Amino acid sequence: MANKVAITGIGQTKTKLKRKDVNFPELMGEAARQAVEDAGLTIDDIDCIIFGSSPEFFEGVNEPDMWATDFTFGVMKPHYRIQTGGTVGASTGIAAWYMAASGLFNNVLAVSGDKLTETSVQKGLSLVYSATMGRDFAAGAPSAVACQARIYMHKFPNATEEHLAKIGTLMRKNALYNPNATLKLPQISEEMMLNMAWLSTPFRLLDSCPTSDAACAMVLQSEKFSDKNKRPKAWVQAVSTVAEGVNYPDRDWAMPIALKKASQTVYDAVGITNPAEELDIVEIYDAFTSQHLIWSEGLQLCPDGKSAQELIESGATAMNGRIPMNPSGGVLSNNSIGGSAMIRQAEVALQIMNRAGEHQIPGAEVGLAHGWGGAIQFHTAMILSKEKDIQESFRKNRERKGKK
Amino acid sequence: MMNNEVKILEGKIELDYKWNPGNSVGRFLTGLRDNKEILGVRCTKTSKVFFPPQMWSPYAQIKMDRYIPLTGQPRLKAGSIVYKAPWNLPEGIQVPYMYAAITFPGADTEILHIVCGSLDELKSLKPEDTLSIVWKEPRTGTIRDIDHFRKS
């Protein structure tokens, strides 16, 4: 039986698209120091570091973790690098959970990020395609995800470009309340979204995420140490990472089976049968607007093909809706790749700790953080709760909702 | 306060590779080059046909070597019209073009390739529309021996 583990410290690098004042290891160190301080600990308390960054071409240095150990407290300690593409931040958080849950380590630091503004991101992304087959036509990430969007919108014609504009607007409005979001567009509107130049249909410029320099870090402590730590905390109740093939028979781009399995695994682990009802907050990896529709169906927040109406038109995923999604502004408002999937976990943790400031969802007890990476391929899910016993959080929620 | 402080160091990485496609992809590329042949490979356990061919069936966990030529007319599964030229814009291609998932009758997986034509043609393409192959001359044994697809 795994030990209980809580997130007790969080660090996010300061808001700015380009961080010209720091190099990559310094950026990672900034997040790491913040998280350790935030947990009320010192470097000496940390007994293991999990380090995440996406493919080497973004930093232009092979083995960037080697370069960073001085800055991320790795000297004379176990320091492991994780790399799983877009999901790397989530995989890093999950690997840190494995370490603390195993009982072999008690105070684990997870740090993940990238400095994406130092090179051409789309070149780096095209280099993840097969050298012998796919790379000749790879047009970075947007075109492949645009194909996914096309397949989804063909299957479910009730989802339109207007829904994508609504999603992009909602996320950029949420971002205005999050000091750590890097893309701030106070003037954003659906009309503005729909008047942007085409990138790759059905995506216009603002259907895509920005590229940022950012890192995120978290301290995860095993039960005994979490209990002693009197700072606000979020208990990690279940994790799942699932991969699917890159091109397999009868693949349905519009319904990633890996995401369905990842979400079902964490729901089963904690006894969630109606996620839209039982989760108070969800943070998803929305690098493109269409992914709100597809990922929320993969997370089973509504029936397949219904998200445009049931979640977007209805306003259900807005900050004051019944299932707030990405009150942080999401990946659509800050994408460093390396930091992005950990920021989803960190943002859910902040909500549960009641420390999300202006974008706080009142009374958030139980939340889910999602990560996406690879082609349509890698998915992660993590469930967090305020109470050590998640059933106690569910009970408080039922009581609160009963009173309404 | 230094006005000319070093803020940026410019650099470039260039590496040469000689990639081995492996026997399955190698055979596929050879077929394209020598015979304008489109090869898939059948998993003898699940009957699924992988295209482009690959050596290992991920679900049956067996090696695949039953190659079958795909002779039917390709169809569009879905495509996105690319307006902004990517850095690696294929030689001889101009924007706008369509980045597309394309299926061949008899295959259970799709290939990602490009469809060219006038913007009106590209806009008029719908899923399931048939496409034809425009071959490259001379062919050299790469996926670009299929230069592009066009509306048939």
Coordinates of C-alpha atoms in Angstrom, one line a residue:
Chain A
M1 CA 0.0 0.0 0.0
A2 CA 1.4 3.3 -1.0
N3 CA 2.1 6.1 1.5
K4 CA -0.2 9.1 1.5
V5 CA 1.5 12.1 -0.1
A6 CA 0.7 15.8 0.0
I7 CA 1.9 18.8 -2.1
T8 CA 3.1 21.3 0.5
G9 CA 5.1 23.8 -1.6
I10 CA 4.7 25.4 -5.0
G11 CA 6.9 27.6 -7.1
Q12 CA 6.1 29.3 -10.4
T13 CA 8.6 31.5 -12.2
K14 CA 7.6 35.1 -12.5
T15 CA 5.3 36.2 -15.3
K16 CA 6.9 37.2 -18.6
L17 CA 7.0 35.6 -22.0
K18 CA 10.7 36.1 -22.4
R19 CA 13.0 35.8 -19.4
K20 CA 16.1 37.5 -20.8
D21 CA 17.5 37.9 -17.3
V22 CA 18.1 34.2 -16.6
N23 CA 19.5 31.2 -18.4
F24 CA 17.8 27.8 -18.4
P25 CA 19.3 26.4 -15.2
E26 CA 18.7 29.7 -13.4
L27 CA 15.0 29.6 -14.5
M28 CA 14.7 26.1 -13.1
G29 CA 16.4 27.1 -9.9
E30 CA 14.1 30.0 -9.4
A31 CA 11.0 27.7 -9.3
A32 CA 12.8 25.1 -7.2
R33 CA 13.9 27.7 -4.5
Q34 CA 10.3 29.1 -4.4
A35 CA 8.8 25.7 -3.9
V36 CA 11.2 24.7 -1.1
E37 CA 10.7 28.1 0.7
D38 CA 6.9 27.8 0.1
A39 CA 6.9 24.5 1.9
G40 CA 8.7 26.0 4.8
L41 CA 11.7 23.7 4.3
T42 CA 15.4 24.2 3.5
I43 CA 17.5 22.5 0.9
D44 CA 18.8 20.1 3.5
D45 CA 15.3 18.7 4.0
I46 CA 15.0 17.6 0.4
D47 CA 16.2 14.1 -0.2
C48 CA 15.4 13.5 -3.9
I49 CA 14.9 15.8 -6.9
I50 CA 12.9 14.9 -10.0
F51 CA 13.8 17.1 -12.9
G52 CA 11.7 17.5 -16.1
S53 CA 12.2 19.3 -19.4
S54 CA 11.0 18.6 -22.9
P55 CA 13.1 17.5 -25.9
E56 CA 16.7 18.8 -25.9
F57 CA 16.3 20.8 -29.1
F58 CA 14.4 23.5 -27.2
E59 CA 17.4 24.3 -24.9
G60 CA 20.0 23.4 -27.5
V61 CA 21.8 21.4 -24.9
N62 CA 21.9 17.6 -24.7
E63 CA 21.3 16.5 -21.1
P64 CA 20.1 19.8 -19.7
D65 CA 19.7 18.3 -16.2
M66 CA 23.5 17.9 -16.0
W67 CA 23.8 21.7 -16.5
A68 CA 21.1 22.4 -13.9
T69 CA 22.0 20.3 -10.8
D70 CA 23.7 23.2 -9.1
F71 CA 20.6 25.3 -9.3
T72 CA 18.0 22.7 -8.6
F73 CA 19.6 21.4 -5.3
G74 CA 20.9 18.3 -7.0
V75 CA 24.4 18.4 -5.7
M76 CA 25.1 15.2 -3.6
K77 CA 21.5 14.0 -4.0
P78 CA 19.6 11.7 -6.3
H79 CA 18.6 13.9 -9.3
Y80 CA 16.6 12.2 -12.1
R81 CA 15.4 13.6 -15.4
I82 CA 12.0 12.8 -16.9
Q83 CA 11.1 13.6 -20.5
T84 CA 7.7 12.8 -21.9
G85 CA 7.1 15.7 -24.3
G86 CA 4.1 17.9 -23.4
T87 CA 3.2 15.7 -20.4
V88 CA 6.7 16.1 -18.9
G89 CA 5.7 18.4 -16.1
A90 CA 2.9 16.1 -15.1
S91 CA 5.1 13.0 -15.4
T92 CA 7.7 14.8 -13.2
G93 CA 5.1 15.5 -10.5
I94 CA 3.8 11.9 -10.8
A95 CA 7.3 10.5 -10.6
A96 CA 7.9 12.6 -7.4
W97 CA 4.7 11.2 -6.0
Y98 CA 6.0 7.6 -6.7
M99 CA 9.2 8.4 -4.8
A100 CA 7.4 9.8 -1.8
A101 CA 4.6 7.2 -1.9
S102 CA 7.2 4.4 -2.0
G103 CA 8.4 5.2 1.4
L104 CA 12.0 5.3 0.2
F105 CA 12.0 9.1 0.1
N106 CA 10.0 11.6 2.3
N107 CA 10.6 15.1 1.0
V108 CA 10.8 15.2 -2.8
L109 CA 11.3 18.2 -5.0
A110 CA 9.8 18.1 -8.5
V111 CA 10.8 20.8 -11.0
S112 CA 10.0 21.1 -14.6
G113 CA 10.2 23.8 -17.2
D114 CA 11.6 25.1 -20.5
K115 CA 13.0 28.2 -22.1
L116 CA 11.1 28.1 -25.3
T117 CA 11.8 31.6 -26.6
E118 CA 15.5 30.9 -27.3
T119 CA 14.8 28.9 -30.5
S120 CA 12.1 28.2 -33.0
V121 CA 9.7 26.1 -31.1
Q122 CA 8.0 24.8 -34.3
K123 CA 11.3 23.5 -35.5
G124 CA 11.8 21.6 -32.3
L125 CA 8.3 20.3 -32.4
S126 CA 8.7 19.1 -36.1
L127 CA 11.8 17.2 -35.0
V128 CA 9.6 14.9 -32.8
Y129 CA 8.1 13.4 -36.0
S130 CA 9.6 10.2 -37.4
A131 CA 12.8 11.0 -39.3
T132 CA 12.0 8.5 -42.0
M133 CA 8.3 9.0 -42.5
G134 CA 6.6 12.0 -40.9
R135 CA 9.1 14.8 -40.7
D136 CA 9.0 15.9 -44.3
F137 CA 5.6 17.3 -43.9
A138 CA 5.6 18.1 -40.2
A139 CA 4.4 21.7 -39.7
G140 CA 5.1 21.9 -36.0
A141 CA 2.2 21.2 -33.6
P142 CA -0.7 23.3 -35.0
S143 CA -1.3 21.4 -38.2
A144 CA -1.5 17.9 -36.5
V145 CA -3.8 19.3 -33.8
A146 CA -5.8 21.1 -36.5
C147 CA -6.4 17.7 -38.1
Q148 CA -7.6 16.4 -34.8
A149 CA -9.9 19.3 -34.5
R150 CA -11.2 18.7 -38.1
I151 CA -11.9 15.1 -37.3
Y152 CA -13.7 16.0 -34.1
M153 CA -15.8 18.7 -35.8
H154 CA -16.7 16.4 -38.7
K155 CA -17.8 13.7 -36.2
F156 CA -19.7 16.3 -34.1
P157 CA -20.8 19.1 -36.4
N158 CA -22.5 20.8 -33.5
A159 CA -19.0 22.0 -32.5
T160 CA -18.1 25.1 -34.5
E161 CA -15.4 27.7 -34.9
E162 CA -17.6 30.0 -32.8
H163 CA -17.2 27.6 -29.9
L164 CA -13.4 27.7 -30.3
A165 CA -13.6 31.5 -30.2
K166 CA -15.6 31.3 -27.0
I167 CA -13.1 29.0 -25.4
G168 CA -10.1 31.2 -26.4
T169 CA -11.9 34.3 -25.0
L170 CA -12.8 32.6 -21.8
M171 CA -9.2 31.4 -21.2
R172 CA -7.7 34.8 -21.9
K173 CA -10.2 36.4 -19.6
N174 CA -9.4 34.0 -16.8
A175 CA -5.7 34.7 -17.4
L176 CA -6.2 38.3 -16.4
Y177 CA -6.8 37.1 -12.8
N178 CA -3.7 34.9 -12.7
P179 CA -0.4 36.7 -12.0
N180 CA 1.5 33.7 -13.4
A181 CA -0.2 33.7 -16.9
T182 CA 2.1 35.1 -19.5
L183 CA -0.3 36.0 -22.3
K184 CA -2.5 38.9 -21.1
L185 CA -5.0 40.2 -23.6
P186 CA -7.5 42.5 -21.7
Q187 CA -9.1 43.4 -25.1
I188 CA -9.9 39.8 -26.0
S189 CA -13.3 39.0 -27.5
E190 CA -14.9 36.4 -29.6
E191 CA -14.9 38.8 -32.5
M192 CA -11.2 39.4 -32.1
M193 CA -10.6 35.6 -32.0
L194 CA -12.6 35.2 -35.2
N195 CA -10.8 38.1 -37.0
M196 CA -7.3 36.8 -36.5
A197 CA -5.3 35.5 -39.4
W198 CA -5.5 31.8 -40.2
L199 CA -2.8 29.6 -38.9
S200 CA -4.0 26.2 -40.0
T201 CA -7.7 25.7 -40.3
P202 CA -9.8 25.6 -38.2
F203 CA -7.2 27.5 -36.1
R204 CA -6.6 31.2 -36.2
L205 CA -3.7 32.7 -34.5
L206 CA -5.2 32.9 -31.0
D207 CA -6.6 29.4 -31.1
S208 CA -3.0 28.5 -30.3
C209 CA -1.0 28.9 -27.1
P210 CA 1.8 31.4 -26.7
T211 CA 5.4 30.2 -26.3
S212 CA 6.9 31.2 -22.9
D213 CA 9.9 30.8 -20.7
A214 CA 8.6 29.2 -17.5
A215 CA 9.3 26.6 -14.8
C216 CA 7.2 25.1 -12.1
A217 CA 8.2 23.2 -9.0
M218 CA 6.4 21.4 -6.2
V219 CA 7.5 19.8 -2.9
L220 CA 5.8 16.5 -2.2
Q221 CA 6.0 15.1 1.3
S222 CA 5.1 11.7 2.6
E223 CA 2.3 11.4 5.2
K224 CA 4.4 11.7 8.3
F225 CA 6.2 14.8 7.1
S226 CA 3.1 16.3 5.6
D227 CA 1.2 15.9 8.9
K228 CA 4.1 17.7 10.7
N229 CA 4.0 20.5 8.1
K230 CA 1.4 23.0 9.2
R231 CA 1.3 24.9 5.9
P232 CA -1.7 24.6 3.6
K233 CA -1.5 21.4 1.6
A234 CA -3.2 19.4 -1.1
W235 CA -3.3 15.6 -0.9
V236 CA -2.5 13.6 -4.0
Q237 CA -5.1 10.9 -4.0
A238 CA -4.6 9.1 -7.3
V239 CA -2.4 9.4 -10.4
S240 CA -2.4 7.8 -13.8
T241 CA -0.3 8.0 -16.9
V242 CA -1.4 6.2 -20.1
A243 CA 0.2 6.1 -23.5
E244 CA -1.4 5.1 -26.8
G245 CA 0.2 4.3 -30.1
V246 CA 1.3 7.0 -32.6
N247 CA -0.6 5.5 -35.5
Y248 CA -2.6 2.4 -34.8
P249 CA -5.6 0.7 -36.4
D250 CA -8.9 2.5 -36.2
R251 CA -7.5 5.3 -34.1
D252 CA -10.1 7.9 -33.3
W253 CA -8.3 11.3 -33.0
A254 CA -11.5 12.8 -31.6
M255 CA -11.6 10.4 -28.6
P256 CA -8.2 9.5 -27.2
I257 CA -8.5 6.1 -25.5
A258 CA -5.5 6.9 -23.4
L259 CA -7.3 9.8 -21.8
K260 CA -10.4 7.8 -21.2
K261 CA -8.3 5.1 -19.5
A262 CA -6.3 7.6 -17.4
S263 CA -9.4 9.4 -16.2
Q264 CA -11.2 6.1 -15.4
T265 CA -8.2 4.9 -13.5
V266 CA -8.1 7.8 -11.1
Y267 CA -11.9 8.0 -10.8
D268 CA -12.0 4.3 -9.8
A269 CA -9.2 4.8 -7.4
V270 CA -11.1 7.4 -5.3
G271 CA -14.7 6.3 -6.1
I272 CA -15.8 9.1 -8.4
T273 CA -18.8 8.0 -10.5
N274 CA -20.0 11.5 -11.7
P275 CA -16.9 13.6 -12.3
A276 CA -18.7 16.7 -13.4
E277 CA -20.6 16.7 -10.1
E278 CA -17.8 15.5 -7.8
L279 CA -14.8 17.6 -9.1
D280 CA -14.8 21.2 -8.0
I281 CA -12.0 22.3 -10.4
V282 CA -10.3 20.9 -13.4
E283 CA -7.0 22.0 -15.1
I284 CA -6.5 20.6 -18.5
Y285 CA -3.6 20.9 -21.0
D286 CA -5.3 23.0 -23.6
A287 CA -2.5 24.0 -26.0
F288 CA -5.3 24.7 -28.6
T289 CA -8.9 25.7 -28.1
S290 CA -10.4 22.6 -29.7
Q291 CA -8.7 20.5 -27.0
H292 CA -11.2 21.9 -24.4
L293 CA -13.9 20.0 -26.2
I294 CA -12.0 16.8 -26.8
W295 CA -10.2 16.5 -23.5
S296 CA -13.3 17.3 -21.4
E297 CA -15.1 14.4 -23.1
G298 CA -12.1 12.2 -22.5
L299 CA -12.3 13.2 -18.9
Q300 CA -16.0 12.2 -19.0
L301 CA -17.3 15.5 -17.8
C302 CA -20.1 15.2 -20.4
P303 CA -21.2 12.7 -23.0
D304 CA -19.1 12.4 -26.1
G305 CA -19.9 15.1 -28.7
K306 CA -21.8 17.3 -26.2
S307 CA -19.1 19.5 -24.7
A308 CA -19.7 22.4 -27.1
Q309 CA -23.3 22.8 -25.8
E310 CA -23.2 21.3 -22.3
L311 CA -19.9 22.8 -21.2
I312 CA -19.1 25.8 -23.4
E313 CA -22.4 27.3 -24.4
S314 CA -23.9 26.7 -21.0
G315 CA -20.9 28.5 -19.3
A316 CA -20.4 25.4 -17.1
T317 CA -16.6 25.7 -17.4
A318 CA -16.4 29.4 -16.6
M319 CA -14.9 30.4 -13.2
N320 CA -18.4 30.8 -11.8
G321 CA -19.8 27.7 -13.6
R322 CA -20.6 24.3 -12.2
I323 CA -17.3 22.7 -13.3
P324 CA -14.7 25.5 -13.5
M325 CA -12.0 24.6 -16.0
N326 CA -8.6 26.3 -16.2
P327 CA -9.3 29.3 -14.0
S328 CA -5.6 29.9 -14.4
G329 CA -6.1 30.7 -18.1
G330 CA -4.7 27.4 -19.0
V331 CA -1.9 26.5 -21.5
L332 CA -3.6 28.9 -23.9
S333 CA -2.3 31.7 -21.7
N334 CA 1.1 30.3 -20.8
N335 CA 3.0 27.5 -22.5
S336 CA 6.6 26.7 -21.8
I337 CA 5.9 23.0 -22.6
G338 CA 8.2 21.8 -19.8
G339 CA 6.4 23.7 -17.1
S340 CA 2.8 23.5 -18.5
A341 CA 1.6 20.1 -17.3
M342 CA 3.1 20.6 -13.8
I343 CA 1.4 24.0 -13.6
R344 CA -1.9 22.2 -14.1
Q345 CA -1.1 20.1 -11.0
A346 CA 0.2 23.1 -9.1
E347 CA -2.8 25.2 -10.0
V348 CA -5.2 22.6 -8.7
A349 CA -3.2 22.3 -5.6
L350 CA -3.3 26.1 -5.1
Q351 CA -7.1 26.0 -5.5
I352 CA -7.4 23.3 -2.9
M353 CA -5.1 25.2 -0.6
N354 CA -7.3 28.2 -1.0
R355 CA -4.3 30.2 -2.2
A356 CA -5.2 30.9 -5.8
G357 CA -5.9 34.6 -5.1
E358 CA -8.0 36.4 -7.7
H359 CA -8.7 33.3 -9.6
Q360 CA -9.7 31.2 -6.6
I361 CA -12.8 29.0 -6.9
P362 CA -14.5 29.3 -3.5
G363 CA -14.6 26.1 -1.5
A364 CA -12.5 23.9 -3.9
E365 CA -12.2 20.5 -2.2
V366 CA -11.5 18.0 -5.0
G367 CA -9.7 18.7 -8.3
L368 CA -8.2 17.0 -11.3
A369 CA -5.1 18.0 -13.2
H370 CA -4.6 16.7 -16.8
G371 CA -1.5 16.5 -19.0
W372 CA -1.2 15.9 -22.8
G373 CA 1.9 15.1 -24.8
G374 CA 3.3 13.2 -27.7
A375 CA 1.1 13.1 -30.8
I376 CA -2.4 12.6 -29.4
Q377 CA -0.8 10.1 -27.3
F378 CA 0.3 10.6 -23.8
H379 CA -2.2 11.5 -21.1
T380 CA -1.9 12.0 -17.4
A381 CA -4.4 12.5 -14.6
M382 CA -4.0 13.4 -11.0
I383 CA -6.7 13.8 -8.3
L384 CA -6.0 16.2 -5.4
S385 CA -8.1 16.9 -2.3
K386 CA -8.1 19.2 0.7
E387 CA -8.7 16.4 3.2
K388 CA -6.2 13.5 3.7
D389 CA -9.2 11.2 3.4
I390 CA -10.9 12.2 0.1
Q391 CA -14.2 10.8 1.3
E392 CA -14.2 13.5 4.0
S393 CA -13.8 16.1 1.2
F394 CA -16.7 14.5 -0.8
R395 CA -18.8 14.6 2.4
K396 CA -18.0 18.3 3.0
N397 CA -19.0 19.0 -0.6
R398 CA -22.3 17.2 -0.4
E399 CA -23.1 19.1 2.8
R400 CA -22.2 22.4 1.2
K401 CA -24.1 21.7 -2.0
G402 CA -27.1 20.5 0.1
K403 CA -27.2 23.8 1.8
K404 CA -27.4 25.8 -1.4
Chain B
M1 CA 25.2 50.6 -15.9
M2 CA 26.5 48.9 -19.0
N3 CA 24.8 49.8 -22.2
N4 CA 26.3 47.1 -24.2
E5 CA 25.9 44.2 -21.8
V6 CA 26.0 40.7 -23.4
K7 CA 22.4 39.5 -23.5
I8 CA 22.3 37.1 -26.4
L9 CA 24.7 34.5 -27.7
E10 CA 23.8 33.3 -31.2
G11 CA 24.4 29.7 -32.3
K12 CA 23.3 27.0 -34.6
I13 CA 23.4 23.2 -34.4
E14 CA 23.9 21.2 -37.6
L15 CA 24.2 17.5 -37.4
D16 CA 24.4 14.8 -40.1
Y17 CA 22.5 11.6 -39.8
K18 CA 22.2 8.4 -41.7
W19 CA 18.9 7.0 -40.5
N20 CA 18.1 3.3 -40.9
P21 CA 14.4 3.0 -41.8
G22 CA 14.4 -0.6 -40.8
N23 CA 13.2 -3.5 -43.0
S24 CA 9.5 -2.7 -43.0
V25 CA 9.8 1.0 -43.8
G26 CA 12.7 0.3 -46.1
R27 CA 10.7 -2.1 -48.1
F28 CA 7.8 0.4 -48.3
L29 CA 10.2 3.2 -49.6
T30 CA 11.8 0.8 -52.1
G31 CA 8.3 -0.1 -53.4
L32 CA 7.5 3.6 -53.8
R33 CA 10.8 4.3 -55.6
D34 CA 10.9 1.3 -58.0
N35 CA 7.3 0.4 -58.7
K36 CA 5.1 3.3 -57.5
E37 CA 3.8 0.6 -55.2
I38 CA 1.9 1.5 -52.0
L39 CA 2.6 -1.3 -49.4
G40 CA 0.8 -2.1 -46.2
V41 CA 1.5 -4.9 -43.9
R42 CA -1.1 -7.2 -42.4
C43 CA -1.1 -8.4 -38.7
T44 CA -2.0 -12.1 -39.1
K45 CA -3.5 -12.3 -35.7
T46 CA -5.9 -9.3 -35.8
S47 CA -6.2 -8.9 -39.6
K48 CA -5.5 -5.2 -39.3
V49 CA -3.5 -3.6 -42.0
F50 CA -0.8 -1.1 -41.1
F51 CA 0.1 1.6 -43.5
P52 CA 2.8 2.7 -43.7
P53 CA 4.0 -0.8 -42.8
Q54 CA 5.7 -1.4 -39.5
M55 CA 7.5 -4.4 -38.1
W56 CA 5.6 -5.0 -34.9
S57 CA 1.9 -5.4 -34.2
P58 CA 1.3 -3.5 -31.0
Y59 CA -1.9 -5.3 -30.0
A60 CA -1.1 -8.9 -31.2
Q61 CA 2.5 -8.5 -30.1
I62 CA 3.8 -10.4 -33.1
K63 CA 6.1 -9.6 -36.0
M64 CA 4.4 -8.6 -39.2
D65 CA 5.8 -9.5 -42.6
R66 CA 2.6 -10.1 -44.8
Y67 CA 3.0 -7.2 -47.1
I68 CA 0.1 -6.3 -49.3
P69 CA -0.1 -3.7 -52.1
L70 CA -2.8 -1.1 -51.6
T71 CA -4.2 -0.4 -55.0
G72 CA -7.5 1.4 -54.3
Q73 CA -8.0 5.2 -54.5
P74 CA -6.9 7.1 -51.4
R75 CA -9.4 9.2 -49.5
L76 CA -9.3 12.2 -47.3
K77 CA -9.9 11.5 -43.7
A78 CA -9.5 15.1 -42.5
G79 CA -7.2 18.0 -43.4
S80 CA -6.2 21.4 -42.2
I81 CA -5.4 24.1 -44.7
V82 CA -1.9 25.5 -43.7
Y83 CA -1.7 29.2 -44.3
K84 CA 1.5 30.0 -42.5
A85 CA 4.5 28.3 -44.1
P86 CA 6.4 26.1 -41.7
W87 CA 10.2 26.3 -41.5
N88 CA 10.5 23.0 -43.3
L89 CA 8.1 23.8 -46.1
P90 CA 8.5 20.8 -48.5
E91 CA 10.5 21.7 -51.6
G92 CA 8.3 22.9 -54.4
I93 CA 5.2 23.4 -52.3
Q94 CA 3.6 26.7 -51.5
V95 CA 1.1 27.8 -48.9
P96 CA -1.8 27.4 -48.7
Y97 CA -1.8 23.6 -48.9
M98 CA -3.5 21.0 -46.8
Y99 CA -1.9 18.9 -44.1
A100 CA -4.1 15.8 -44.1
A101 CA -4.7 12.4 -42.7
I102 CA -5.2 10.2 -45.8
T103 CA -6.6 6.6 -45.9
F104 CA -6.2 3.9 -48.5
P105 CA -8.8 1.2 -49.0
G106 CA -7.8 -1.9 -47.2
A107 CA -5.6 -0.1 -44.6
D108 CA -6.7 0.4 -41.0
T109 CA -4.3 3.2 -40.3
E110 CA -3.8 6.5 -42.0
I111 CA -0.8 8.5 -43.4
L112 CA -0.1 12.1 -42.8
H113 CA 0.8 13.8 -46.0
I114 CA -0.1 16.9 -48.0
V115 CA -2.8 17.8 -50.5
C116 CA -2.1 20.6 -53.0
G117 CA -4.4 22.6 -55.3
S118 CA -6.0 26.0 -55.6
L119 CA -7.5 27.4 -52.4
D120 CA -11.0 26.9 -53.7
E121 CA -10.2 23.2 -54.4
L122 CA -8.7 22.8 -50.9
K123 CA -11.7 24.5 -49.3
S124 CA -14.1 22.3 -51.3
L125 CA -12.5 19.0 -50.0
K126 CA -14.7 17.0 -47.6
P127 CA -13.9 13.9 -45.6
E128 CA -14.2 10.8 -47.7
D129 CA -13.4 12.7 -51.0
T130 CA -11.2 10.6 -53.3
L131 CA -7.7 11.8 -54.0
S132 CA -5.0 11.0 -56.5
I133 CA -1.3 10.7 -56.1
V134 CA 1.1 13.0 -57.8
W135 CA 4.5 11.2 -58.0
K136 CA 7.8 12.8 -57.9
E137 CA 10.3 12.4 -60.7
P138 CA 12.9 11.1 -60.3
R139 CA 12.0 9.1 -57.2
T140 CA 14.7 8.5 -54.6
G141 CA 13.2 6.3 -52.0
T142 CA 11.7 8.7 -49.5
I143 CA 8.1 9.4 -48.5
R144 CA 8.3 12.4 -50.8
D145 CA 8.4 10.1 -53.8
I146 CA 4.7 10.8 -53.3
D147 CA 5.1 14.4 -54.0
H148 CA 1.6 15.3 -52.9
F149 CA -2.0 14.3 -53.3
R150 CA -4.6 16.3 -55.2
K151 CA -8.3 16.3 -55.5
S152 CA -9.3 13.6 -58.1

